[in-house]
Amino acid sequence: MSKILVIAEHDGSSLNPSTAKTVACAASIEAAEIHVVVLAAAAAAVAGEAAQLDSVAKVLTVEGPENEHALAAVLAPQIVALSAGYSHVFGPSTTFGKDLMPRVAALLGVNQISDIMLVLTSHSFKRPVYAGNAILTVEAPADKVVVATVRIASYAAVADGNNAAIESATVDAELPDHTRFVGVQSGATDRPDLQTAAKVVSGGRALGSAESFDIIYALADKLGAGVGASRAAVDAGYVPNEMQVGQTGKIIAPDLYLAIGISGAIQHLTGIKDAGTIVAINKDEEAPIFEVADIGLVADLFKAIPELTEALD
Amino acid sequence: MQKILVGLKRVVDYNVRVRVKSDGSGVETDGVKMSINPFDEIALEEALRIKERGEAEEVIVVSVGASEAQQQLRTGLAMGADRAILVDSQESLTPLDVARIFKAIVDRESAELVILGKQAIDGDNSQLGQMLAAIWGRPQATFASKVELAGNKASVTREVDAGLETIEIDLPGVISVDLRLNEPRYVKLPDIMKAKKKPLDQLSIEELGVEVAAGIKEVTYEPPSERERGVMVDDVAGLVAALKDKGLV
């Protein structure tokens, strides 16, 4: 039987949806007992949300002022101390998990598996490499703890409705003071979160300016969609970096993805290949995005997008 | 500070369309253009700028892998690194092995700062910097988009999912860099000539006293399932109809 510890991602007040997806991956391992650990300054609210997730047997909380911000150097030794008795330690493949989990693995003296997209057995997994141009099957040693990140775009969140026990845990670990949180500048908006939105509208370099992104926002708001962008649009300064979709940005899997004025570089396609329906609107009928789009429209986006926004009334 | 180490990995070039070998043992690399991992070029550029500001004495580029990686190290020297170290290995190494090798070089050189790419575009692991920092017992600042040094501290802005996070770390430490940190310089011909005279040391894993451990086994590579080309619509009305048909709007 596998005993799996999932590291909760949160912002201090609510659970990030990446956790429910990481739990879904853990639950796809046969006969798994899943515990979620919340490390926070005050864990009650986040732990309460985690306890509702299906498949979770127990929620552990580790509270302390040092856990107010998610610093990998501070969290990792605590997770190492907690990991005794677990066969697997999983985190999401978000910037939180990517920063943290390799540090946990190295402290445990094991390798880490990045971006699990499919569980074959308790120790055998599939993961993307080369920007998703190849899928690699890996096998972890049976006699060691498996530390991994989960590609959250590959999993649907587990349902709510559970009522798992919440237990406070104490850990005996020496914590470093060589890393200090200074601040975070967030472009937070009222729009749905890009990584978990059911619909996403993305704009590319063809928009030509930050101002013209307004037509993308207007369409997104009509659809109730999150907004993303290609790397070219981010590099050109039209939108902030956290909106980048692709190999080095966010990997997403919405039900509906609209690529507007995006040519479809392989690195961008990597970020959307699990989307339900891909719609492409581009002036260039040769654009590679049309090779993967379920619905394509060759058109001038400056005419087509306002028209589409209006037509959706 | 005295020394900055920069890791340079030889990878299949960014623009190559990667193909899986028919026997599933890996991807095609015969006759394929190889380059420095793009993130590592950004790491080197940052180290060179730190040195040019007078905040470091020496920039050392390090590669672990086959002897062909000398080409990438020479490119690094041409960009402006002072010397290069190649840790020769024909074996396939895990990120934890490579982290242990880097730790041995950090000790040997008494390096105070290691700058690495946030991920290599072949394995897409994104692990080395974090693992090196862990076994070194030092801070890590991953996904950096801005680095400012002040004495033995570094203020690093990180590209995280929520936006831009700033942390302060005490040095020595490890920084892994993201795309928007800088624009790497182009190599000029006279620099390529000069680089031929710069030192490039070759070391073996045994000389460094590192034990390579069996890790995660690569079983098989396969091509991804392809999405199929869908339908083209003529106008916005056609698009709206198609979306309604699928129940998406």
Coordinates of C-alpha atoms in Angstrom, one line a residue:
Chain A
M1 CA 0.0 0.0 0.0
S2 CA 1.2 3.5 -0.8
K3 CA 1.1 6.3 1.8
I4 CA 1.2 9.6 0.1
L5 CA 2.0 13.0 1.6
V6 CA 0.7 15.9 -0.6
I7 CA 2.1 19.4 0.1
A8 CA -0.7 22.0 0.0
E9 CA -0.2 25.1 -2.0
H10 CA -2.0 28.2 -0.6
D11 CA -1.7 31.9 -0.1
G12 CA -2.2 31.9 3.7
S13 CA -6.0 32.2 3.4
S14 CA -7.2 29.8 0.8
L15 CA -6.1 26.6 -0.9
N16 CA -4.7 26.8 -4.4
P17 CA -6.7 24.6 -6.8
S18 CA -3.4 22.9 -7.7
T19 CA -3.7 20.9 -4.5
A20 CA -7.0 19.2 -5.5
K21 CA -5.3 18.2 -8.8
T22 CA -2.2 16.9 -7.0
V23 CA -4.5 14.8 -4.8
A24 CA -6.3 13.5 -7.9
C25 CA -2.9 12.2 -9.2
A26 CA -2.1 10.7 -5.9
A27 CA -5.6 9.0 -5.8
S28 CA -4.8 7.3 -9.1
I29 CA -2.2 5.2 -7.4
E30 CA -3.8 2.0 -6.3
A31 CA -4.7 1.6 -2.6
A32 CA -3.3 5.0 -1.6
E33 CA -3.7 6.6 1.7
I34 CA -3.5 10.3 1.2
H35 CA -2.5 12.9 3.7
V36 CA -2.3 16.6 2.9
V37 CA 0.0 18.9 4.9
V38 CA -0.6 22.6 5.3
L39 CA 2.4 24.6 6.4
A40 CA 1.3 28.1 7.3
A41 CA 1.4 30.9 9.9
A42 CA -2.2 30.1 10.7
A43 CA -3.5 26.9 8.9
A44 CA -7.2 26.6 10.0
A45 CA -8.9 28.1 7.0
V46 CA -6.7 26.3 4.4
A47 CA -6.8 23.0 6.3
G48 CA -10.6 23.3 6.4
E49 CA -10.7 23.4 2.6
A50 CA -8.2 20.6 2.2
A51 CA -10.3 18.4 4.5
Q52 CA -13.2 18.6 2.1
L53 CA -11.2 17.1 -0.8
D54 CA -12.3 13.6 -1.7
S55 CA -9.7 10.9 -1.3
V56 CA -8.0 12.7 1.5
A57 CA -7.7 10.6 4.7
K58 CA -6.1 13.2 6.9
V59 CA -5.0 16.8 6.9
L60 CA -1.9 17.8 8.9
T61 CA -1.1 21.3 10.0
V62 CA 2.2 22.8 10.8
E63 CA 1.9 26.3 12.1
G64 CA 4.5 28.9 12.9
P65 CA 5.4 32.4 11.9
E66 CA 8.3 31.1 9.8
N67 CA 5.7 29.5 7.5
E68 CA 4.0 32.8 6.7
H69 CA 5.6 32.8 3.2
A70 CA 6.4 29.8 1.1
L71 CA 10.2 29.8 1.2
A72 CA 11.6 26.5 -0.1
A73 CA 14.7 26.7 2.1
V74 CA 12.4 27.0 5.2
L75 CA 9.7 24.5 4.2
A76 CA 11.9 21.8 2.9
P77 CA 13.5 20.7 6.2
Q78 CA 10.1 20.5 7.8
I79 CA 8.7 18.3 5.0
V80 CA 11.7 16.1 5.2
A81 CA 11.0 15.6 9.0
L82 CA 7.3 14.9 8.2
S83 CA 8.1 12.5 5.4
A84 CA 9.1 9.6 7.6
G85 CA 6.7 6.7 7.0
Y86 CA 5.4 7.9 3.7
S87 CA 6.2 6.1 0.4
H88 CA 5.5 9.2 -1.7
V89 CA 5.7 13.0 -1.3
F90 CA 3.9 15.0 -4.0
G91 CA 3.6 18.6 -4.8
P92 CA 2.1 20.5 -7.7
S93 CA 4.2 21.4 -10.7
T94 CA 3.6 25.1 -10.2
T95 CA 6.3 27.6 -9.4
F96 CA 5.6 26.8 -5.7
G97 CA 6.2 23.0 -6.2
K98 CA 9.0 23.3 -8.7
D99 CA 10.9 25.5 -6.3
L100 CA 10.3 23.3 -3.3
M101 CA 10.2 19.6 -4.2
P102 CA 13.7 19.2 -5.7
R103 CA 15.1 20.7 -2.4
V104 CA 13.0 18.2 -0.5
A105 CA 14.3 15.3 -2.7
A106 CA 17.9 16.3 -2.4
L107 CA 17.7 16.6 1.4
L108 CA 16.2 13.1 1.4
G109 CA 19.1 11.9 -0.9
V110 CA 16.7 10.9 -3.7
N111 CA 16.0 12.1 -7.2
Q112 CA 12.7 13.8 -8.0
I113 CA 10.3 13.1 -10.8
S114 CA 9.1 16.3 -12.5
D115 CA 5.6 16.7 -14.0
I116 CA 3.8 13.4 -13.6
M117 CA 1.2 13.3 -16.3
L118 CA 0.1 9.7 -15.9
V119 CA 0.5 7.1 -13.1
L120 CA 1.2 3.5 -14.4
T121 CA 2.0 1.9 -11.1
S122 CA 3.0 3.2 -7.7
H123 CA 6.6 3.6 -9.0
S124 CA 6.2 4.0 -12.7
F125 CA 5.0 7.2 -14.3
K126 CA 4.8 9.1 -17.6
R127 CA 6.2 12.6 -17.9
P128 CA 6.7 15.1 -20.8
V129 CA 10.3 16.0 -21.9
Y130 CA 11.6 18.2 -24.8
A131 CA 8.7 20.6 -24.4
G132 CA 6.2 17.8 -24.7
N133 CA 7.7 16.5 -28.0
A134 CA 8.5 13.2 -26.3
I135 CA 6.8 11.4 -23.4
L136 CA 9.1 9.5 -21.1
T137 CA 8.2 6.6 -18.9
V138 CA 10.2 6.5 -15.8
E139 CA 10.6 4.0 -13.0
A140 CA 11.5 5.1 -9.5
P141 CA 13.5 2.7 -7.2
A142 CA 11.0 0.6 -5.1
D143 CA 13.1 0.9 -1.9
K144 CA 13.1 4.7 -1.7
V145 CA 10.6 7.4 -1.1
V146 CA 9.2 8.8 -4.4
V147 CA 9.3 12.6 -4.5
A148 CA 7.5 14.2 -7.4
T149 CA 5.7 17.1 -8.9
V150 CA 2.4 16.6 -10.6
R151 CA 1.6 18.3 -14.0
I152 CA -1.7 19.8 -12.9
A153 CA -3.0 20.3 -16.4
S154 CA -3.2 16.5 -16.7
Y155 CA -5.6 16.1 -13.8
A156 CA -9.1 17.3 -13.0
A157 CA -9.5 18.4 -9.4
V158 CA -11.0 15.8 -7.0
A159 CA -14.5 16.7 -5.8
D160 CA -15.4 18.4 -2.5
G161 CA -17.7 16.8 0.0
N162 CA -15.2 15.0 2.3
N163 CA -14.7 15.7 5.9
A164 CA -11.2 14.4 6.7
A165 CA -9.7 14.7 10.2
I166 CA -7.4 17.6 10.8
E167 CA -4.5 17.1 13.1
S168 CA -1.8 19.5 14.3
A169 CA 1.7 18.2 13.8
T170 CA 5.0 19.4 15.3
V171 CA 8.2 19.0 13.4
D172 CA 11.7 18.9 14.8
A173 CA 13.8 20.6 12.1
E174 CA 16.5 23.2 12.1
L175 CA 15.3 26.1 10.0
P176 CA 17.7 28.5 8.2
D177 CA 17.5 32.3 8.3
H178 CA 19.5 32.9 5.2
T179 CA 16.4 33.4 3.0
R180 CA 14.0 36.2 3.6
F181 CA 10.7 37.1 2.0
V182 CA 10.6 40.8 0.9
G183 CA 7.4 41.2 -1.1
V184 CA 5.2 40.1 -3.9
Q185 CA 3.9 42.3 -6.7
S186 CA 0.8 40.7 -8.2
G187 CA -1.2 41.6 -11.2
A188 CA -4.2 40.0 -9.6
T189 CA -7.5 40.7 -11.3
D190 CA -11.1 39.8 -10.9
R191 CA -10.8 37.5 -13.9
P192 CA -10.7 33.7 -13.4
D193 CA -7.2 32.3 -12.6
L194 CA -5.4 31.4 -15.8
Q195 CA -4.3 28.0 -14.5
T196 CA -7.7 26.8 -13.4
A197 CA -10.2 28.7 -15.6
A198 CA -12.6 26.7 -17.7
K199 CA -12.2 29.1 -20.6
V200 CA -9.1 31.1 -21.6
V201 CA -8.6 33.8 -24.2
S202 CA -4.9 34.4 -25.2
G203 CA -3.4 37.1 -27.3
G204 CA -0.2 37.2 -29.3
R205 CA 2.2 39.5 -30.9
A206 CA -0.3 40.4 -33.6
L207 CA -2.1 42.6 -31.1
G208 CA 0.7 45.0 -31.5
S209 CA 0.4 47.0 -28.3
A210 CA -0.7 46.8 -24.6
E211 CA -3.7 49.0 -25.5
S212 CA -5.0 46.7 -28.2
F213 CA -5.1 43.9 -25.6
D214 CA -8.3 45.6 -24.4
I215 CA -10.3 43.7 -27.1
I216 CA -8.9 40.5 -25.6
Y217 CA -10.0 41.5 -22.1
A218 CA -13.5 42.5 -23.4
L219 CA -14.0 39.1 -25.1
A220 CA -12.7 37.3 -22.0
D221 CA -15.1 39.2 -19.8
K222 CA -18.0 38.4 -22.0
L223 CA -17.0 34.7 -21.8
G224 CA -16.1 34.7 -18.2
A225 CA -12.7 33.6 -19.2
G226 CA -9.1 33.9 -17.9
V227 CA -6.6 35.8 -20.1
G228 CA -3.3 34.5 -21.3
A229 CA -0.6 35.5 -23.8
S230 CA 2.1 34.1 -26.0
R231 CA 5.8 34.6 -25.0
A232 CA 6.1 37.1 -27.8
A233 CA 3.4 39.3 -26.4
V234 CA 4.9 39.1 -22.9
D235 CA 8.4 39.9 -24.2
A236 CA 7.0 42.8 -26.2
G237 CA 5.7 44.2 -22.9
Y238 CA 2.0 44.1 -23.8
V239 CA 1.1 42.1 -20.7
P240 CA 2.9 41.0 -17.5
N241 CA 4.9 37.8 -17.4
E242 CA 2.5 35.8 -15.2
M243 CA 0.1 35.7 -18.2
Q244 CA 2.6 33.7 -20.4
V245 CA 1.3 30.3 -21.6
G246 CA 3.7 27.7 -22.9
Q247 CA 6.8 25.5 -22.1
T248 CA 8.4 28.2 -19.9
G249 CA 5.2 29.8 -18.7
K250 CA 1.9 28.2 -17.6
I251 CA 0.7 24.8 -18.8
I252 CA -3.1 24.9 -18.9
A253 CA -6.0 22.7 -19.8
P254 CA -9.2 24.8 -20.1
D255 CA -12.3 23.4 -21.8
L256 CA -12.1 26.2 -24.3
Y257 CA -9.0 28.0 -25.5
L258 CA -9.0 30.9 -27.9
A259 CA -5.7 31.7 -29.5
I260 CA -5.9 35.2 -31.0
G261 CA -3.1 36.4 -33.2
I262 CA -0.9 33.7 -32.0
S263 CA 1.2 31.9 -34.6
G264 CA 1.6 28.7 -32.6
A265 CA 5.3 28.2 -31.8
I266 CA 5.9 24.7 -30.5
Q267 CA 6.7 26.1 -27.1
H268 CA 3.3 27.7 -27.0
L269 CA 1.5 24.6 -28.2
T270 CA 3.1 22.7 -25.3
G271 CA 1.2 24.8 -22.9
I272 CA -2.2 24.1 -24.4
K273 CA -2.2 20.6 -25.8
D274 CA -4.6 19.3 -23.2
A275 CA -7.2 22.0 -23.8
G276 CA -10.7 20.7 -24.6
T277 CA -11.4 22.8 -27.7
I278 CA -8.8 25.1 -29.3
V279 CA -10.1 28.0 -31.4
A280 CA -7.5 29.9 -33.5
I281 CA -8.1 33.3 -35.1
N282 CA -5.2 34.5 -37.2
K283 CA -4.7 36.5 -40.3
D284 CA -2.0 34.1 -41.7
E285 CA -3.7 30.9 -43.0
E286 CA -0.3 29.2 -42.9
A287 CA 0.1 29.8 -39.1
P288 CA 1.0 26.5 -37.3
I289 CA -1.7 27.1 -34.7
F290 CA -4.2 25.9 -37.3
E291 CA -2.6 22.5 -37.3
V292 CA -3.8 21.9 -33.8
A293 CA -7.0 24.0 -33.7
D294 CA -10.4 22.4 -33.5
I295 CA -11.9 25.5 -35.1
G296 CA -10.0 27.9 -37.2
L297 CA -10.9 31.3 -38.6
V298 CA -8.6 33.2 -41.0
A299 CA -9.5 36.9 -40.2
D300 CA -8.2 40.2 -39.2
L301 CA -8.4 40.0 -35.4
F302 CA -9.1 43.7 -35.0
K303 CA -12.4 43.2 -36.9
A304 CA -13.2 39.7 -35.9
I305 CA -12.8 40.0 -32.1
P306 CA -15.1 43.0 -31.5
E307 CA -17.6 41.3 -33.8
L308 CA -17.3 38.0 -31.9
T309 CA -17.7 39.8 -28.5
E310 CA -20.8 41.5 -29.8
A311 CA -22.2 38.3 -31.3
L312 CA -22.0 36.6 -27.8
D313 CA -24.5 38.9 -26.3
Chain B
M1 CA 33.2 38.2 -4.4
Q2 CA 35.9 36.1 -6.0
K3 CA 34.2 33.5 -8.2
I4 CA 30.9 32.8 -9.9
L5 CA 30.2 29.4 -11.3
V6 CA 27.9 29.1 -14.3
G7 CA 26.5 25.8 -15.6
L8 CA 26.3 25.3 -19.4
K9 CA 24.4 22.3 -20.7
R10 CA 24.7 21.1 -24.3
V11 CA 21.2 20.5 -25.5
V12 CA 19.3 20.0 -28.8
D13 CA 18.9 23.5 -30.2
Y14 CA 15.7 25.4 -29.4
N15 CA 14.6 25.5 -33.0
V16 CA 15.0 21.8 -33.8
R17 CA 11.8 19.8 -34.1
V18 CA 12.6 16.9 -31.8
R19 CA 11.8 13.4 -33.0
V20 CA 11.7 10.2 -30.9
K21 CA 13.9 7.4 -32.0
S22 CA 11.9 4.4 -33.4
D23 CA 13.3 2.1 -30.8
G24 CA 12.1 4.4 -28.0
S25 CA 15.6 4.7 -26.5
G26 CA 15.7 8.5 -26.7
V27 CA 15.4 11.3 -29.3
E28 CA 17.3 11.7 -32.5
T29 CA 20.5 13.6 -32.0
D30 CA 22.5 12.4 -35.1
G31 CA 23.2 15.4 -37.3
V32 CA 21.0 17.6 -35.1
K33 CA 22.2 21.1 -34.2
M34 CA 23.3 21.3 -30.6
S35 CA 23.6 24.5 -28.6
I36 CA 23.9 26.0 -25.1
N37 CA 20.7 25.6 -23.2
P38 CA 19.1 29.1 -23.7
F39 CA 18.5 29.6 -20.0
D40 CA 22.2 28.9 -19.3
E41 CA 23.2 31.7 -21.8
I42 CA 21.1 34.1 -19.7
A43 CA 22.8 32.8 -16.6
L44 CA 26.2 33.4 -18.1
E45 CA 25.2 36.9 -19.3
E46 CA 24.2 37.8 -15.8
A47 CA 27.5 36.5 -14.3
L48 CA 29.4 38.5 -16.9
R49 CA 27.5 41.7 -16.1
I50 CA 28.2 41.2 -12.4
K51 CA 31.9 40.9 -13.1
E52 CA 31.8 43.9 -15.4
R53 CA 30.3 46.0 -12.6
G54 CA 33.3 45.0 -10.5
E55 CA 31.3 42.8 -8.2
A56 CA 33.1 39.6 -9.0
E57 CA 36.6 38.7 -10.0
E58 CA 36.2 35.5 -12.1
V59 CA 33.5 33.7 -14.1
I60 CA 34.0 30.0 -14.5
V61 CA 31.7 28.0 -16.9
V62 CA 31.1 24.4 -16.0
S63 CA 29.6 21.6 -18.1
V64 CA 28.9 18.0 -17.1
G65 CA 28.6 15.5 -20.0
A66 CA 30.2 14.2 -23.2
S67 CA 33.4 15.7 -24.4
E68 CA 31.5 17.4 -27.3
A69 CA 30.3 19.9 -24.6
Q70 CA 33.7 21.6 -25.1
Q71 CA 32.1 23.4 -28.0
Q72 CA 29.5 25.0 -25.7
L73 CA 32.2 25.8 -23.2
R74 CA 34.3 27.5 -25.9
T75 CA 31.2 29.6 -26.8
G76 CA 30.9 30.5 -23.1
L77 CA 34.6 31.5 -23.1
A78 CA 34.0 33.6 -26.2
M79 CA 31.1 35.4 -24.5
G80 CA 33.5 36.4 -21.8
A81 CA 33.9 33.6 -19.2
D82 CA 37.5 33.4 -17.8
R83 CA 37.9 29.7 -17.8
A84 CA 36.0 26.5 -18.2
I85 CA 35.7 23.1 -16.6
L86 CA 34.4 20.0 -18.3
V87 CA 33.4 17.1 -16.1
D88 CA 33.6 14.3 -18.6
S89 CA 30.9 11.7 -18.4
Q90 CA 29.5 9.3 -21.0
E91 CA 27.0 8.0 -18.6
S92 CA 23.5 9.4 -18.3
L93 CA 23.5 11.2 -15.0
T94 CA 20.5 12.2 -12.8
P95 CA 20.0 15.8 -11.6
L96 CA 21.1 14.7 -8.1
D97 CA 24.4 13.3 -9.5
V98 CA 25.0 16.6 -11.3
A99 CA 24.1 18.6 -8.2
R100 CA 26.7 16.5 -6.3
I101 CA 29.3 17.2 -9.0
F102 CA 28.6 20.9 -8.9
K103 CA 28.9 20.9 -5.1
A104 CA 32.3 19.3 -5.4
I105 CA 33.4 22.0 -7.9
V106 CA 32.0 24.7 -5.6
D107 CA 34.1 23.3 -2.8
R108 CA 37.2 23.0 -5.0
E109 CA 36.9 26.6 -6.3
S110 CA 35.4 28.2 -3.1
A111 CA 32.8 29.8 -5.3
E112 CA 30.4 32.2 -3.6
L113 CA 27.7 32.3 -6.2
V114 CA 26.4 29.7 -8.7
I115 CA 24.1 30.9 -11.5
L116 CA 22.2 28.3 -13.5
G117 CA 19.3 28.2 -16.0
K118 CA 15.9 27.5 -14.4
Q119 CA 15.6 24.4 -16.5
A120 CA 17.2 22.6 -19.4
I121 CA 15.0 22.4 -22.5
D122 CA 15.8 18.7 -23.0
G123 CA 14.8 17.0 -19.8
D124 CA 12.6 19.9 -18.6
N125 CA 13.4 18.8 -15.0
S126 CA 14.0 22.2 -13.4
Q127 CA 15.8 20.6 -10.4
L128 CA 19.6 21.3 -10.4
G129 CA 19.7 24.7 -8.7
Q130 CA 17.4 23.6 -5.9
M131 CA 19.2 20.3 -5.4
L132 CA 22.6 22.0 -5.3
A133 CA 21.4 24.6 -2.8
A134 CA 20.0 21.8 -0.6
I135 CA 23.1 19.7 -0.4
W136 CA 25.2 22.8 0.0
G137 CA 22.9 24.0 2.8
R138 CA 22.6 27.4 1.2
P139 CA 19.8 29.6 -0.1
Q140 CA 18.2 29.2 -3.5
A141 CA 16.6 32.0 -5.6
T142 CA 14.9 30.3 -8.5
F143 CA 13.2 31.7 -11.7
A144 CA 15.1 35.1 -11.3
S145 CA 14.0 38.0 -13.4
K146 CA 16.1 40.6 -11.5
V147 CA 19.3 40.2 -9.4
E148 CA 20.9 42.9 -7.3
L149 CA 23.9 42.3 -5.2
A150 CA 24.9 44.3 -2.1
G151 CA 27.8 43.0 -0.1
N152 CA 27.2 39.4 0.9
K153 CA 23.5 39.6 0.1
A154 CA 21.4 39.3 -3.1
S155 CA 18.0 40.7 -3.7
V156 CA 16.3 38.6 -6.3
T157 CA 13.0 39.1 -8.0
R158 CA 11.4 35.8 -9.0
E159 CA 8.8 35.0 -11.7
V160 CA 6.2 33.1 -9.8
D161 CA 2.6 32.1 -10.8
A162 CA 1.2 35.0 -8.7
G163 CA 3.4 37.6 -10.2
L164 CA 6.8 38.9 -9.1
E165 CA 8.2 37.9 -5.7
T166 CA 11.2 39.4 -4.2
I167 CA 13.4 37.6 -1.7
E168 CA 16.7 38.4 -0.1
I169 CA 19.3 35.7 0.3
D170 CA 22.7 35.6 2.1
L171 CA 25.6 34.5 -0.1
P172 CA 27.0 32.0 -0.9
G173 CA 24.0 30.8 -2.7
V174 CA 22.4 29.6 -5.9
I175 CA 20.4 31.6 -8.4
S176 CA 18.4 30.0 -11.3
V177 CA 17.4 32.4 -14.0
D178 CA 14.3 32.9 -16.1
L179 CA 13.9 34.3 -19.6
R180 CA 13.4 37.9 -18.9
L181 CA 16.5 38.5 -16.7
N182 CA 18.6 39.8 -19.6
E183 CA 19.4 39.6 -23.3
P184 CA 22.6 37.5 -23.8
R185 CA 25.3 39.2 -25.9
Y186 CA 26.4 38.0 -29.3
V187 CA 29.8 36.5 -29.7
K188 CA 32.2 38.4 -31.9
L189 CA 34.8 36.8 -34.1
P190 CA 37.9 38.2 -32.3
D191 CA 36.4 36.8 -29.0
I192 CA 36.2 33.4 -30.6
M193 CA 39.9 33.6 -31.4
K194 CA 40.7 34.8 -27.9
A195 CA 38.6 32.0 -26.3
K196 CA 40.8 29.4 -27.9
K197 CA 43.6 30.4 -25.6
K198 CA 41.6 30.4 -22.4
P199 CA 42.0 27.5 -20.0
L200 CA 39.5 24.5 -20.3
D201 CA 40.2 21.9 -17.7
Q202 CA 38.8 18.4 -17.9
L203 CA 38.0 16.5 -14.8
S204 CA 36.5 13.1 -14.2
I205 CA 33.8 12.3 -11.7
E206 CA 36.2 10.1 -9.8
E207 CA 38.7 12.9 -9.4
L208 CA 36.0 15.0 -7.8
G209 CA 35.3 12.2 -5.4
V210 CA 31.6 12.0 -6.3
E211 CA 29.8 8.7 -6.3
V212 CA 27.2 8.4 -8.9
A213 CA 24.1 6.6 -7.7
A214 CA 21.5 4.6 -9.6
G215 CA 18.4 6.8 -9.7
I216 CA 15.2 7.0 -11.6
K217 CA 15.3 4.7 -14.6
E218 CA 14.3 5.9 -18.1
V219 CA 12.2 3.1 -19.5
T220 CA 11.0 4.3 -22.9
Y221 CA 10.4 7.4 -25.0
E222 CA 7.4 7.8 -27.1
P223 CA 6.0 10.5 -29.3
P224 CA 3.1 12.5 -27.8
S225 CA -0.4 11.9 -29.1
E226 CA -1.1 14.5 -31.7
R227 CA -4.1 16.8 -31.9
E228 CA -5.8 16.6 -35.2
R229 CA -6.5 19.5 -37.5
G230 CA -10.1 20.6 -37.0
V231 CA -12.5 22.6 -39.2
M232 CA -12.1 26.0 -40.7
V233 CA -15.0 28.4 -40.5
D234 CA -15.6 31.3 -42.9
D235 CA -16.6 34.1 -40.6
V236 CA -17.5 35.1 -37.1
A237 CA -21.0 33.8 -37.5
G238 CA -19.7 30.4 -38.5
L239 CA -17.4 30.5 -35.4
V240 CA -20.3 31.3 -33.0
A241 CA -22.4 28.6 -34.6
A242 CA -19.6 26.0 -34.1
L243 CA -19.0 27.1 -30.5
K244 CA -22.8 26.8 -29.8
D245 CA -22.8 23.4 -31.5
K246 CA -20.2 22.2 -29.0
G247 CA -22.1 23.8 -26.1
L248 CA -19.2 26.1 -25.3
V249 CA -21.0 29.4 -25.4

